[in-house]
Amino acid sequence: MRVSTDAQFEEGYSAEAQAEMLTAYCVSRRIENYELFIDGGWSGSTIDRPEIKRLIDEVNKDLVATVVVYKLDRLSRSQKDTLYLIEDVFNPHGVSFVSLNENMDTSTPIGRAMLGIMSAFAQLERETIRERTRMGMKERIKRGLWRGGGKIPFGYDYDREKGILVPNADAETVKLMYDLYIKGWPMMKIARAAGLKYEHLARQILTRKTNTGVILYNGTEYRGMHEAIVSEETYNRAMELMKQRGSGARRPSSYLLAGLVVCGVCGTKMRYQKWGDKGCKIYCYSQDSSKSHISHGVKCDNHKVWANEIENAVISDIFRFSEKRTDSGDENAGQSGALIKQLQKQCELITKKLKRLYNLYAESGNELLLDTINENRSELEKLREKLAAEEELEAETKRSAETAERLSGIKEAWEYMSGEEKRAVIRECVEKVVITYDRVDIFYRAST
């Protein structure tokens, strides 16, 4: 038995009703040795439930002959989980499965055939409800209303009647936090001033773009109907400073590649060292006896190289890289999106076809339809896997395009940038710089 959290709205699904019908079934068949397994307040979308786990344990101990449910979705609303329980848990131990509502008994051939059909319907119902809920929430957010539920952002209250966020007394504290951060206060000191226990809480509040009057949903911004606590200009200024301060501002501004240089001979990190009045050299940590805990325990004979030569080589390569990305353009723009739409359309067509096949089977009971149903289900699964892969590829392409856009024009702006800004740009696109004697290899990040 399973009773969901909203079972009070489901007529006939209460624990008492299910228990009465299941007990009547056992009595009618003169079964005396039975036990009720009751998962109260659990969704059917998962089998990670206490009583299901106990049932599986008793099945594995060969203590169960038959499992009976009032309705198939009381076992699970997931087709995958239902088939797993029947095929991989019950059947290997000779356990029959009976669903009273669907008149299903897996000890018979027709019962086993019906199982696949009904579990598919249960999953289809669940996915339909989830999709409708998601679409409803998106439409709500597009109208500027708060998505409802969940944690309300610090500085706001939720007006349920209007469906929007309303600034509260803490809104002034949020304004103060932005002001102090822009003035250069450290995050821990800001947290204390705001009465917060931890530094990361202050950072979460400052980085929350909801404060500017927008609502974020699945990576997309929507203009909210709620009042902004700070201007977008203030927010962007704070984010710019946060990026700069997080890019290694404690290092000297001339050390553009600090932390990125790796020895190509032994694999150890390389460091900067002042070399008289001529500047700095970069050399392997393995060559520094005072840093033995950092080295890989290898006597390295890699060269000591002038830092400015390596930095200039990296900067020149970044300029060439940015020009190449800008010149090449996005030749494949739109192709991935078109393929995704095509795959989505194919999935919709097959889903509609499956619905018709399910209805035909339910009306006729013709088992020849089962092969066609299975073939279409298999094709649908392959299409969904391909669709997921294409969506991931499109997301990666988008990230790459965004990086290319940020790098465009970097050559012209370079001389006007501060040392911190230059270092931030390099860390954004360069993963590491490998020096092997007189050779320099530059490795860019995957999303660049």
CSV table of C-alpha atoms in Angstrom, one decimal:
chain,number,residue,atom,x,y,z
A,1,MET,CA,0.0,0.0,0.0
A,2,ARG,CA,1.1,3.6,-0.7
A,3,VAL,CA,-0.5,6.8,0.3
A,4,SER,CA,0.9,10.0,-1.3
A,5,THR,CA,1.1,13.3,0.6
A,6,ASP,CA,-2.1,14.5,-1.2
A,7,ALA,CA,-3.9,11.3,-0.7
A,8,GLN,CA,-6.8,13.1,1.1
A,9,PHE,CA,-7.8,14.3,-2.3
A,10,GLU,CA,-7.8,10.9,-4.0
A,11,GLU,CA,-11.1,9.2,-3.4
A,12,GLY,CA,-10.7,5.6,-2.6
A,13,TYR,CA,-6.9,5.9,-2.1
A,14,SER,CA,-6.9,6.2,1.6
A,15,ALA,CA,-5.0,3.7,3.7
A,16,GLU,CA,-8.2,2.4,5.2
A,17,ALA,CA,-9.8,1.9,1.8
A,18,GLN,CA,-6.8,0.1,0.4
A,19,ALA,CA,-6.4,-2.1,3.4
A,20,GLU,CA,-10.1,-3.1,3.3
A,21,MET,CA,-9.9,-4.2,-0.4
A,22,LEU,CA,-6.6,-6.0,0.0
A,23,THR,CA,-7.8,-7.9,3.1
A,24,ALA,CA,-11.1,-8.8,1.3
A,25,TYR,CA,-9.1,-10.3,-1.5
A,26,CYS,CA,-7.1,-12.5,0.9
A,27,VAL,CA,-10.2,-13.6,2.7
A,28,SER,CA,-12.0,-14.5,-0.5
A,29,ARG,CA,-9.1,-16.8,-1.4
A,30,ARG,CA,-8.8,-18.2,2.1
A,31,ILE,CA,-5.3,-16.7,2.5
A,32,GLU,CA,-4.6,-16.3,6.2
A,33,ASN,CA,-0.8,-15.7,6.2
A,34,TYR,CA,-0.6,-12.1,4.8
A,35,GLU,CA,0.9,-8.9,5.9
A,36,LEU,CA,0.3,-5.2,4.9
A,37,PHE,CA,3.2,-3.1,3.8
A,38,ILE,CA,2.2,0.6,4.1
A,39,ASP,CA,4.3,3.5,2.7
A,40,GLY,CA,2.5,6.6,4.1
A,41,GLY,CA,3.2,10.0,2.6
A,42,TRP,CA,5.4,8.7,-0.2
A,43,SER,CA,5.4,9.6,-3.9
A,44,GLY,CA,5.1,6.8,-6.4
A,45,SER,CA,7.9,8.4,-8.5
A,46,THR,CA,10.5,6.4,-6.5
A,47,ILE,CA,11.0,3.0,-4.9
A,48,ASP,CA,13.4,4.4,-2.4
A,49,ARG,CA,10.7,3.9,0.3
A,50,PRO,CA,10.9,2.1,3.6
A,51,GLU,CA,8.2,-0.5,3.1
A,52,ILE,CA,9.2,-1.3,-0.5
A,53,LYS,CA,12.8,-1.9,0.8
A,54,ARG,CA,11.4,-4.2,3.5
A,55,LEU,CA,9.3,-6.0,0.9
A,56,ILE,CA,12.3,-6.5,-1.4
A,57,ASP,CA,14.3,-7.9,1.6
A,58,GLU,CA,11.6,-10.4,2.4
A,59,VAL,CA,11.2,-11.5,-1.2
A,60,ASN,CA,15.0,-12.0,-1.4
A,61,LYS,CA,14.6,-14.3,1.7
A,62,ASP,CA,12.0,-16.3,-0.1
A,63,LEU,CA,9.3,-15.4,2.4
A,64,VAL,CA,6.8,-14.1,-0.1
A,65,ALA,CA,4.5,-16.0,-2.5
A,66,THR,CA,2.4,-13.2,-4.0
A,67,VAL,CA,2.4,-9.4,-3.9
A,68,VAL,CA,-1.1,-7.8,-4.2
A,69,VAL,CA,-1.8,-4.1,-4.7
A,70,TYR,CA,-5.1,-2.2,-5.1
A,71,LYS,CA,-3.8,-0.4,-8.2
A,72,LEU,CA,-0.7,-0.6,-10.2
A,73,ASP,CA,0.5,2.9,-9.4
A,74,ARG,CA,0.4,2.0,-5.7
A,75,LEU,CA,3.5,0.0,-6.4
A,76,SER,CA,5.2,2.7,-8.5
A,77,ARG,CA,4.3,5.4,-11.1
A,78,SER,CA,7.6,4.7,-12.9
A,79,GLN,CA,7.5,2.1,-15.7
A,80,LYS,CA,11.2,1.4,-15.2
A,81,ASP,CA,10.8,0.8,-11.5
A,82,THR,CA,7.6,-1.3,-11.9
A,83,LEU,CA,9.3,-3.6,-14.5
A,84,TYR,CA,12.4,-3.8,-12.3
A,85,LEU,CA,10.4,-5.0,-9.3
A,86,ILE,CA,8.4,-7.5,-11.4
A,87,GLU,CA,11.2,-8.8,-13.7
A,88,ASP,CA,14.3,-8.5,-11.4
A,89,VAL,CA,12.9,-9.0,-7.9
A,90,PHE,CA,9.6,-10.9,-7.9
A,91,ASN,CA,10.0,-13.3,-10.9
A,92,PRO,CA,13.4,-14.7,-10.0
A,93,HIS,CA,11.9,-15.7,-6.6
A,94,GLY,CA,8.7,-17.1,-8.1
A,95,VAL,CA,6.6,-14.3,-6.7
A,96,SER,CA,3.3,-13.6,-8.4
A,97,PHE,CA,2.0,-10.1,-8.7
A,98,VAL,CA,-1.7,-9.1,-8.6
A,99,SER,CA,-3.3,-5.7,-9.2
A,100,LEU,CA,-7.0,-5.7,-8.2
A,101,ASN,CA,-8.0,-2.5,-10.1
A,102,GLU,CA,-6.4,-3.7,-13.4
A,103,ASN,CA,-7.4,-7.3,-12.9
A,104,MET,CA,-3.8,-8.3,-13.5
A,105,ASP,CA,-2.1,-11.5,-12.4
A,106,THR,CA,1.4,-12.1,-13.6
A,107,SER,CA,1.1,-15.8,-13.1
A,108,THR,CA,-0.9,-15.8,-16.4
A,109,PRO,CA,0.5,-14.8,-19.9
A,110,ILE,CA,-2.2,-12.1,-20.4
A,111,GLY,CA,-1.3,-10.7,-17.0
A,112,ARG,CA,2.3,-10.4,-18.0
A,113,ALA,CA,1.4,-8.7,-21.2
A,114,MET,CA,-0.9,-6.3,-19.5
A,115,LEU,CA,1.8,-5.3,-17.0
A,116,GLY,CA,3.9,-3.7,-19.7
A,117,ILE,CA,1.0,-1.7,-21.0
A,118,MET,CA,-0.4,-0.5,-17.7
A,119,SER,CA,3.0,0.5,-16.3
A,120,ALA,CA,3.6,2.5,-19.5
A,121,PHE,CA,0.3,4.3,-18.9
A,122,ALA,CA,1.3,5.0,-15.2
A,123,GLN,CA,4.5,6.6,-16.3
A,124,LEU,CA,2.8,8.5,-19.1
A,125,GLU,CA,0.4,10.0,-16.6
A,126,ARG,CA,3.2,11.0,-14.3
A,127,GLU,CA,5.2,12.6,-17.0
A,128,THR,CA,2.1,14.5,-18.3
A,129,ILE,CA,1.4,15.9,-14.9
A,130,ARG,CA,5.1,16.9,-14.4
A,131,GLU,CA,5.1,18.6,-17.9
A,132,ARG,CA,1.9,20.5,-17.2
A,133,THR,CA,3.3,21.6,-13.8
A,134,ARG,CA,6.5,22.8,-15.4
A,135,MET,CA,4.7,24.7,-18.2
A,136,GLY,CA,2.3,26.3,-15.7
A,137,MET,CA,5.2,27.5,-13.5
A,138,LYS,CA,7.1,28.9,-16.6
A,139,GLU,CA,4.0,30.8,-17.7
A,140,ARG,CA,3.6,32.1,-14.2
A,141,ILE,CA,7.2,33.4,-14.1
A,142,LYS,CA,6.9,34.9,-17.6
A,143,ARG,CA,4.0,37.0,-16.2
A,144,GLY,CA,6.4,38.3,-13.5
A,145,LEU,CA,5.0,36.3,-10.6
A,146,TRP,CA,7.1,34.6,-8.1
A,147,ARG,CA,7.4,30.8,-8.7
A,148,GLY,CA,5.9,30.1,-5.3
A,149,GLY,CA,7.1,27.6,-2.6
A,150,GLY,CA,10.7,27.1,-1.8
A,151,LYS,CA,12.9,29.5,0.1
A,152,ILE,CA,11.9,33.2,0.0
A,153,PRO,CA,15.0,35.4,-0.8
A,154,PHE,CA,16.4,37.4,2.1
A,155,GLY,CA,15.0,40.9,2.1
A,156,TYR,CA,11.6,39.9,0.7
A,157,ASP,CA,8.3,38.5,1.9
A,158,TYR,CA,5.9,36.5,-0.3
A,159,ASP,CA,2.5,38.0,-0.9
A,160,ARG,CA,0.5,34.9,-1.7
A,161,GLU,CA,-2.6,36.9,-2.7
A,162,LYS,CA,-0.8,38.9,-5.4
A,163,GLY,CA,1.8,36.2,-6.1
A,164,ILE,CA,4.8,38.5,-5.9
A,165,LEU,CA,7.7,39.3,-3.7
A,166,VAL,CA,7.5,42.3,-1.4
A,167,PRO,CA,10.6,44.0,0.1
A,168,ASN,CA,10.6,43.8,4.0
A,169,ALA,CA,12.6,45.4,6.8
A,170,ASP,CA,15.7,43.4,5.7
A,171,ALA,CA,15.7,45.1,2.3
A,172,GLU,CA,17.7,48.0,3.8
A,173,THR,CA,20.3,45.5,5.1
A,174,VAL,CA,20.7,44.1,1.6
A,175,LYS,CA,21.3,47.6,0.2
A,176,LEU,CA,23.8,48.2,2.9
A,177,MET,CA,25.6,45.0,2.1
A,178,TYR,CA,26.1,46.0,-1.6
A,179,ASP,CA,27.3,49.5,-0.5
A,180,LEU,CA,29.9,48.0,1.9
A,181,TYR,CA,31.1,45.5,-0.6
A,182,ILE,CA,31.6,48.1,-3.3
A,183,LYS,CA,33.5,50.2,-0.7
A,184,GLY,CA,35.9,47.3,-0.3
A,185,TRP,CA,34.7,45.6,2.9
A,186,PRO,CA,35.7,42.0,3.2
A,187,MET,CA,32.8,39.4,3.0
A,188,MET,CA,33.2,38.2,6.6
A,189,LYS,CA,33.0,41.8,7.9
A,190,ILE,CA,29.9,42.4,5.8
A,191,ALA,CA,28.3,39.2,7.1
A,192,ARG,CA,28.9,40.4,10.7
A,193,ALA,CA,27.5,43.9,9.9
A,194,ALA,CA,24.3,42.2,8.5
A,195,GLY,CA,23.9,39.9,11.5
A,196,LEU,CA,24.7,36.8,9.4
A,197,LYS,CA,26.6,33.9,11.0
A,198,TYR,CA,28.5,32.8,7.9
A,199,GLU,CA,30.5,34.5,5.1
A,200,HIS,CA,28.9,32.3,2.4
A,201,LEU,CA,25.4,33.5,3.3
A,202,ALA,CA,26.5,37.1,2.6
A,203,ARG,CA,27.9,36.0,-0.7
A,204,GLN,CA,24.7,34.2,-1.6
A,205,ILE,CA,22.6,37.3,-0.9
A,206,LEU,CA,24.9,39.6,-3.0
A,207,THR,CA,25.0,37.2,-6.0
A,208,ARG,CA,21.2,36.8,-6.1
A,209,LYS,CA,19.9,38.7,-9.1
A,210,THR,CA,16.4,38.6,-7.8
A,211,ASN,CA,17.5,41.7,-5.9
A,212,THR,CA,17.4,43.7,-9.2
A,213,GLY,CA,13.7,42.8,-9.9
A,214,VAL,CA,14.2,39.8,-12.1
A,215,ILE,CA,13.3,36.1,-11.7
A,216,LEU,CA,15.7,33.4,-12.9
A,217,TYR,CA,14.2,30.1,-14.2
A,218,ASN,CA,16.3,27.4,-15.8
A,219,GLY,CA,19.1,29.8,-16.7
A,220,THR,CA,16.7,32.4,-18.2
A,221,GLU,CA,15.9,35.8,-16.8
A,222,TYR,CA,12.4,37.1,-16.7
A,223,ARG,CA,11.3,40.6,-15.6
A,224,GLY,CA,9.5,40.2,-12.2
A,225,MET,CA,6.6,42.3,-10.9
A,226,HIS,CA,8.4,42.7,-7.6
A,227,GLU,CA,10.2,45.9,-6.6
A,228,ALA,CA,14.0,45.8,-7.0
A,229,ILE,CA,16.1,46.3,-3.8
A,230,VAL,CA,19.1,47.5,-5.8
A,231,SER,CA,19.7,48.8,-9.3
A,232,GLU,CA,21.1,46.5,-12.0
A,233,GLU,CA,24.1,48.9,-12.2
A,234,THR,CA,24.9,48.4,-8.5
A,235,TYR,CA,24.5,44.6,-8.9
A,236,ASN,CA,26.7,44.4,-12.0
A,237,ARG,CA,29.4,46.6,-10.3
A,238,ALA,CA,29.4,44.3,-7.2
A,239,MET,CA,29.7,41.2,-9.5
A,240,GLU,CA,32.5,42.7,-11.4
A,241,LEU,CA,34.4,43.4,-8.2
A,242,MET,CA,33.7,39.9,-6.9
A,243,LYS,CA,35.2,38.5,-10.1
A,244,GLN,CA,38.3,40.6,-9.8
A,245,ARG,CA,38.8,39.9,-6.1
A,246,GLY,CA,38.3,36.2,-6.7
A,247,SER,CA,40.9,36.0,-9.5
A,248,GLY,CA,43.9,36.2,-7.2
A,249,ALA,CA,44.2,39.9,-6.2
A,250,ARG,CA,46.6,39.0,-3.5
A,251,ARG,CA,49.3,38.1,-6.0
A,252,PRO,CA,51.4,40.8,-7.5
A,253,SER,CA,49.7,42.2,-10.6
A,254,SER,CA,52.8,41.4,-12.8
A,255,TYR,CA,52.4,37.7,-12.1
A,256,LEU,CA,49.9,37.1,-14.8
A,257,LEU,CA,50.3,33.3,-15.0
A,258,ALA,CA,50.8,32.5,-11.3
A,259,GLY,CA,49.2,29.1,-10.5
A,260,LEU,CA,48.8,28.2,-14.2
A,261,VAL,CA,52.3,27.2,-15.2
A,262,VAL,CA,53.2,23.4,-15.1
A,263,CYS,CA,56.5,21.7,-15.6
A,264,GLY,CA,56.5,19.5,-18.7
A,265,VAL,CA,59.4,17.4,-17.4
A,266,CYS,CA,58.1,16.2,-14.0
A,267,GLY,CA,54.5,17.6,-13.9
A,268,THR,CA,55.1,19.8,-10.8
A,269,LYS,CA,53.8,23.3,-10.6
A,270,MET,CA,56.2,26.2,-11.5
A,271,ARG,CA,56.7,29.4,-9.6
A,272,TYR,CA,57.8,33.0,-10.1
A,273,GLN,CA,61.0,34.2,-8.5
A,274,LYS,CA,62.5,37.7,-8.5
A,275,TRP,CA,65.8,37.6,-10.6
A,276,GLY,CA,67.7,40.7,-9.6
A,277,ASP,CA,66.9,43.9,-11.5
A,278,LYS,CA,66.2,42.1,-14.7
A,279,GLY,CA,62.8,40.9,-13.7
A,280,CYS,CA,61.4,37.4,-12.8
A,281,LYS,CA,62.1,33.9,-13.9
A,282,ILE,CA,59.7,30.9,-13.8
A,283,TYR,CA,61.1,27.6,-12.6
A,284,CYS,CA,60.0,24.2,-11.3
A,285,TYR,CA,59.1,23.8,-7.6
A,286,SER,CA,61.1,20.5,-7.7
A,287,GLN,CA,64.2,22.6,-8.0
A,288,ASP,CA,63.5,24.4,-4.7
A,289,SER,CA,64.7,22.4,-1.7
A,290,SER,CA,62.5,24.3,0.6
A,291,LYS,CA,59.4,23.2,-1.3
A,292,SER,CA,59.9,19.5,-1.3
A,293,HIS,CA,56.3,18.9,-0.1
A,294,ILE,CA,55.1,20.4,-3.4
A,295,SER,CA,57.5,18.5,-5.8
A,296,HIS,CA,56.9,15.0,-7.2
A,297,GLY,CA,60.1,13.7,-5.7
A,298,VAL,CA,61.9,13.9,-9.0
A,299,LYS,CA,65.2,15.7,-9.7
A,300,CYS,CA,64.0,18.0,-12.5
A,301,ASP,CA,66.4,19.6,-15.0
A,302,ASN,CA,63.8,21.8,-16.7
A,303,HIS,CA,65.1,25.3,-17.7
A,304,LYS,CA,64.5,28.5,-15.8
A,305,VAL,CA,62.8,30.9,-18.2
A,306,TRP,CA,62.2,34.6,-18.1
A,307,ALA,CA,58.6,35.3,-17.0
A,308,ASN,CA,58.0,38.2,-19.4
A,309,GLU,CA,58.9,36.0,-22.4
A,310,ILE,CA,56.3,33.3,-21.4
A,311,GLU,CA,53.7,35.9,-20.5
A,312,ASN,CA,54.1,37.6,-23.9
A,313,ALA,CA,53.9,34.3,-25.7
A,314,VAL,CA,50.6,33.5,-23.9
A,315,ILE,CA,49.2,37.0,-24.5
A,316,SER,CA,50.0,36.8,-28.2
A,317,ASP,CA,48.4,33.4,-28.5
A,318,ILE,CA,45.2,34.6,-26.7
A,319,PHE,CA,45.1,37.5,-29.2
A,320,ARG,CA,45.4,35.1,-32.1
A,321,PHE,CA,42.9,32.8,-30.5
A,322,SER,CA,40.3,35.5,-30.0
A,323,GLU,CA,40.7,36.8,-33.6
A,324,LYS,CA,40.3,33.3,-34.9
A,325,ARG,CA,37.1,32.7,-32.9
A,326,THR,CA,35.7,36.1,-34.0
A,327,ASP,CA,36.6,35.7,-37.7
A,328,SER,CA,35.4,32.1,-37.9
A,329,GLY,CA,31.9,33.1,-36.7
A,330,ASP,CA,29.3,30.6,-35.7
A,331,GLU,CA,29.0,28.6,-39.0
A,332,ASN,CA,26.9,26.0,-37.3
A,333,ALA,CA,24.5,28.5,-35.7
A,334,GLY,CA,21.0,27.3,-35.8
A,335,GLN,CA,21.9,23.8,-37.1
A,336,SER,CA,21.9,22.2,-33.6
A,337,GLY,CA,18.7,24.0,-32.7
A,338,ALA,CA,17.0,22.8,-35.8
A,339,LEU,CA,18.0,19.2,-35.2
A,340,ILE,CA,16.7,19.5,-31.6
A,341,LYS,CA,13.3,20.7,-32.8
A,342,GLN,CA,13.3,17.9,-35.4
A,343,LEU,CA,14.0,15.3,-32.7
A,344,GLN,CA,11.4,16.8,-30.4
A,345,LYS,CA,8.8,16.6,-33.1
A,346,GLN,CA,9.8,12.9,-33.8
A,347,CYS,CA,9.4,12.1,-30.1
A,348,GLU,CA,6.0,13.8,-30.1
A,349,LEU,CA,4.8,11.8,-33.1
A,350,ILE,CA,6.0,8.5,-31.7
A,351,THR,CA,4.4,9.3,-28.3
A,352,LYS,CA,1.1,10.0,-30.0
A,353,LYS,CA,1.4,6.8,-32.0
A,354,LEU,CA,2.0,4.8,-28.8
A,355,LYS,CA,-1.1,6.3,-27.2
A,356,ARG,CA,-3.1,5.1,-30.2
A,357,LEU,CA,-1.5,1.7,-30.1
A,358,TYR,CA,-2.2,1.4,-26.3
A,359,ASN,CA,-5.9,2.3,-26.9
A,360,LEU,CA,-6.1,-0.3,-29.8
A,361,TYR,CA,-4.6,-2.9,-27.6
A,362,ALA,CA,-6.9,-2.1,-24.7
A,363,GLU,CA,-9.9,-2.4,-27.0
A,364,SER,CA,-9.0,-5.5,-28.9
A,365,GLY,CA,-6.5,-7.4,-26.8
A,366,ASN,CA,-4.6,-8.3,-30.0
A,367,GLU,CA,-1.2,-9.5,-28.8
A,368,LEU,CA,0.3,-8.8,-32.3
A,369,LEU,CA,0.2,-5.1,-31.3
A,370,LEU,CA,2.7,-5.7,-28.5
A,371,ASP,CA,5.6,-6.1,-31.0
A,372,THR,CA,4.7,-2.8,-32.6
A,373,ILE,CA,4.4,-1.2,-29.2
A,374,ASN,CA,7.8,-2.4,-28.1
A,375,GLU,CA,9.4,-1.4,-31.4
A,376,ASN,CA,8.1,2.2,-31.0
A,377,ARG,CA,9.1,2.4,-27.4
A,378,SER,CA,12.6,1.3,-28.3
A,379,GLU,CA,12.7,3.9,-31.1
A,380,LEU,CA,11.4,6.6,-28.7
A,381,GLU,CA,14.1,5.7,-26.1
A,382,LYS,CA,16.8,6.1,-28.8
A,383,LEU,CA,15.4,9.4,-29.9
A,384,ARG,CA,15.3,10.7,-26.4
A,385,GLU,CA,19.0,9.7,-25.8
A,386,LYS,CA,20.0,11.5,-29.0
A,387,LEU,CA,17.9,14.5,-28.1
A,388,ALA,CA,19.6,14.7,-24.6
A,389,ALA,CA,23.0,14.5,-26.3
A,390,GLU,CA,22.1,17.3,-28.8
A,391,GLU,CA,20.8,19.5,-26.0
A,392,GLU,CA,24.1,19.1,-24.1
A,393,LEU,CA,26.0,19.9,-27.3
A,394,GLU,CA,23.9,23.0,-27.9
A,395,ALA,CA,24.6,24.1,-24.3
A,396,GLU,CA,28.3,23.6,-24.7
A,397,THR,CA,28.3,25.5,-28.0
A,398,LYS,CA,26.4,28.4,-26.3
A,399,ARG,CA,29.0,28.5,-23.5
A,400,SER,CA,31.8,28.6,-26.1
A,401,ALA,CA,30.1,31.4,-28.0
A,402,GLU,CA,29.7,33.4,-24.9
A,403,THR,CA,33.4,33.1,-24.1
A,404,ALA,CA,34.3,34.0,-27.7
A,405,GLU,CA,32.1,37.1,-27.4
A,406,ARG,CA,33.8,38.2,-24.2
A,407,LEU,CA,37.2,37.7,-25.8
A,408,SER,CA,36.4,39.6,-29.0
A,409,GLY,CA,38.1,43.0,-29.0
A,410,ILE,CA,40.4,41.9,-26.1
A,411,LYS,CA,43.5,43.0,-28.1
A,412,GLU,CA,42.3,46.6,-28.3
A,413,ALA,CA,41.3,46.7,-24.7
A,414,TRP,CA,44.3,45.0,-23.2
A,415,GLU,CA,46.5,48.0,-22.6
A,416,TYR,CA,43.7,49.7,-20.7
A,417,MET,CA,43.0,46.8,-18.4
A,418,SER,CA,44.4,46.5,-14.8
A,419,GLY,CA,46.6,43.6,-13.8
A,420,GLU,CA,43.7,42.0,-12.0
A,421,GLU,CA,41.5,42.3,-15.1
A,422,LYS,CA,44.2,40.8,-17.3
A,423,ARG,CA,44.7,37.9,-14.9
A,424,ALA,CA,41.0,37.3,-14.8
A,425,VAL,CA,40.8,37.1,-18.6
A,426,ILE,CA,43.7,34.6,-18.8
A,427,ARG,CA,42.1,32.4,-16.1
A,428,GLU,CA,38.8,32.4,-17.9
A,429,CYS,CA,40.1,30.9,-21.0
A,430,VAL,CA,43.5,29.2,-20.2
A,431,GLU,CA,43.5,25.9,-18.2
A,432,LYS,CA,47.3,25.6,-18.0
A,433,VAL,CA,50.7,26.6,-19.5
A,434,VAL,CA,53.2,23.7,-19.9
A,435,ILE,CA,56.9,24.6,-20.2
A,436,THR,CA,59.2,21.8,-21.4
A,437,TYR,CA,62.7,23.2,-21.7
A,438,ASP,CA,62.4,25.7,-24.6
A,439,ARG,CA,58.9,24.7,-25.6
A,440,VAL,CA,55.7,26.3,-24.4
A,441,ASP,CA,52.2,24.6,-24.8
A,442,ILE,CA,49.0,26.5,-24.0
A,443,PHE,CA,45.9,24.5,-23.1
A,444,TYR,CA,42.6,26.3,-23.3
A,445,ARG,CA,39.5,25.4,-21.2
A,446,ALA,CA,37.0,23.1,-22.8
A,447,SER,CA,34.2,25.8,-23.0
A,448,THR,CA,36.5,28.3,-24.6
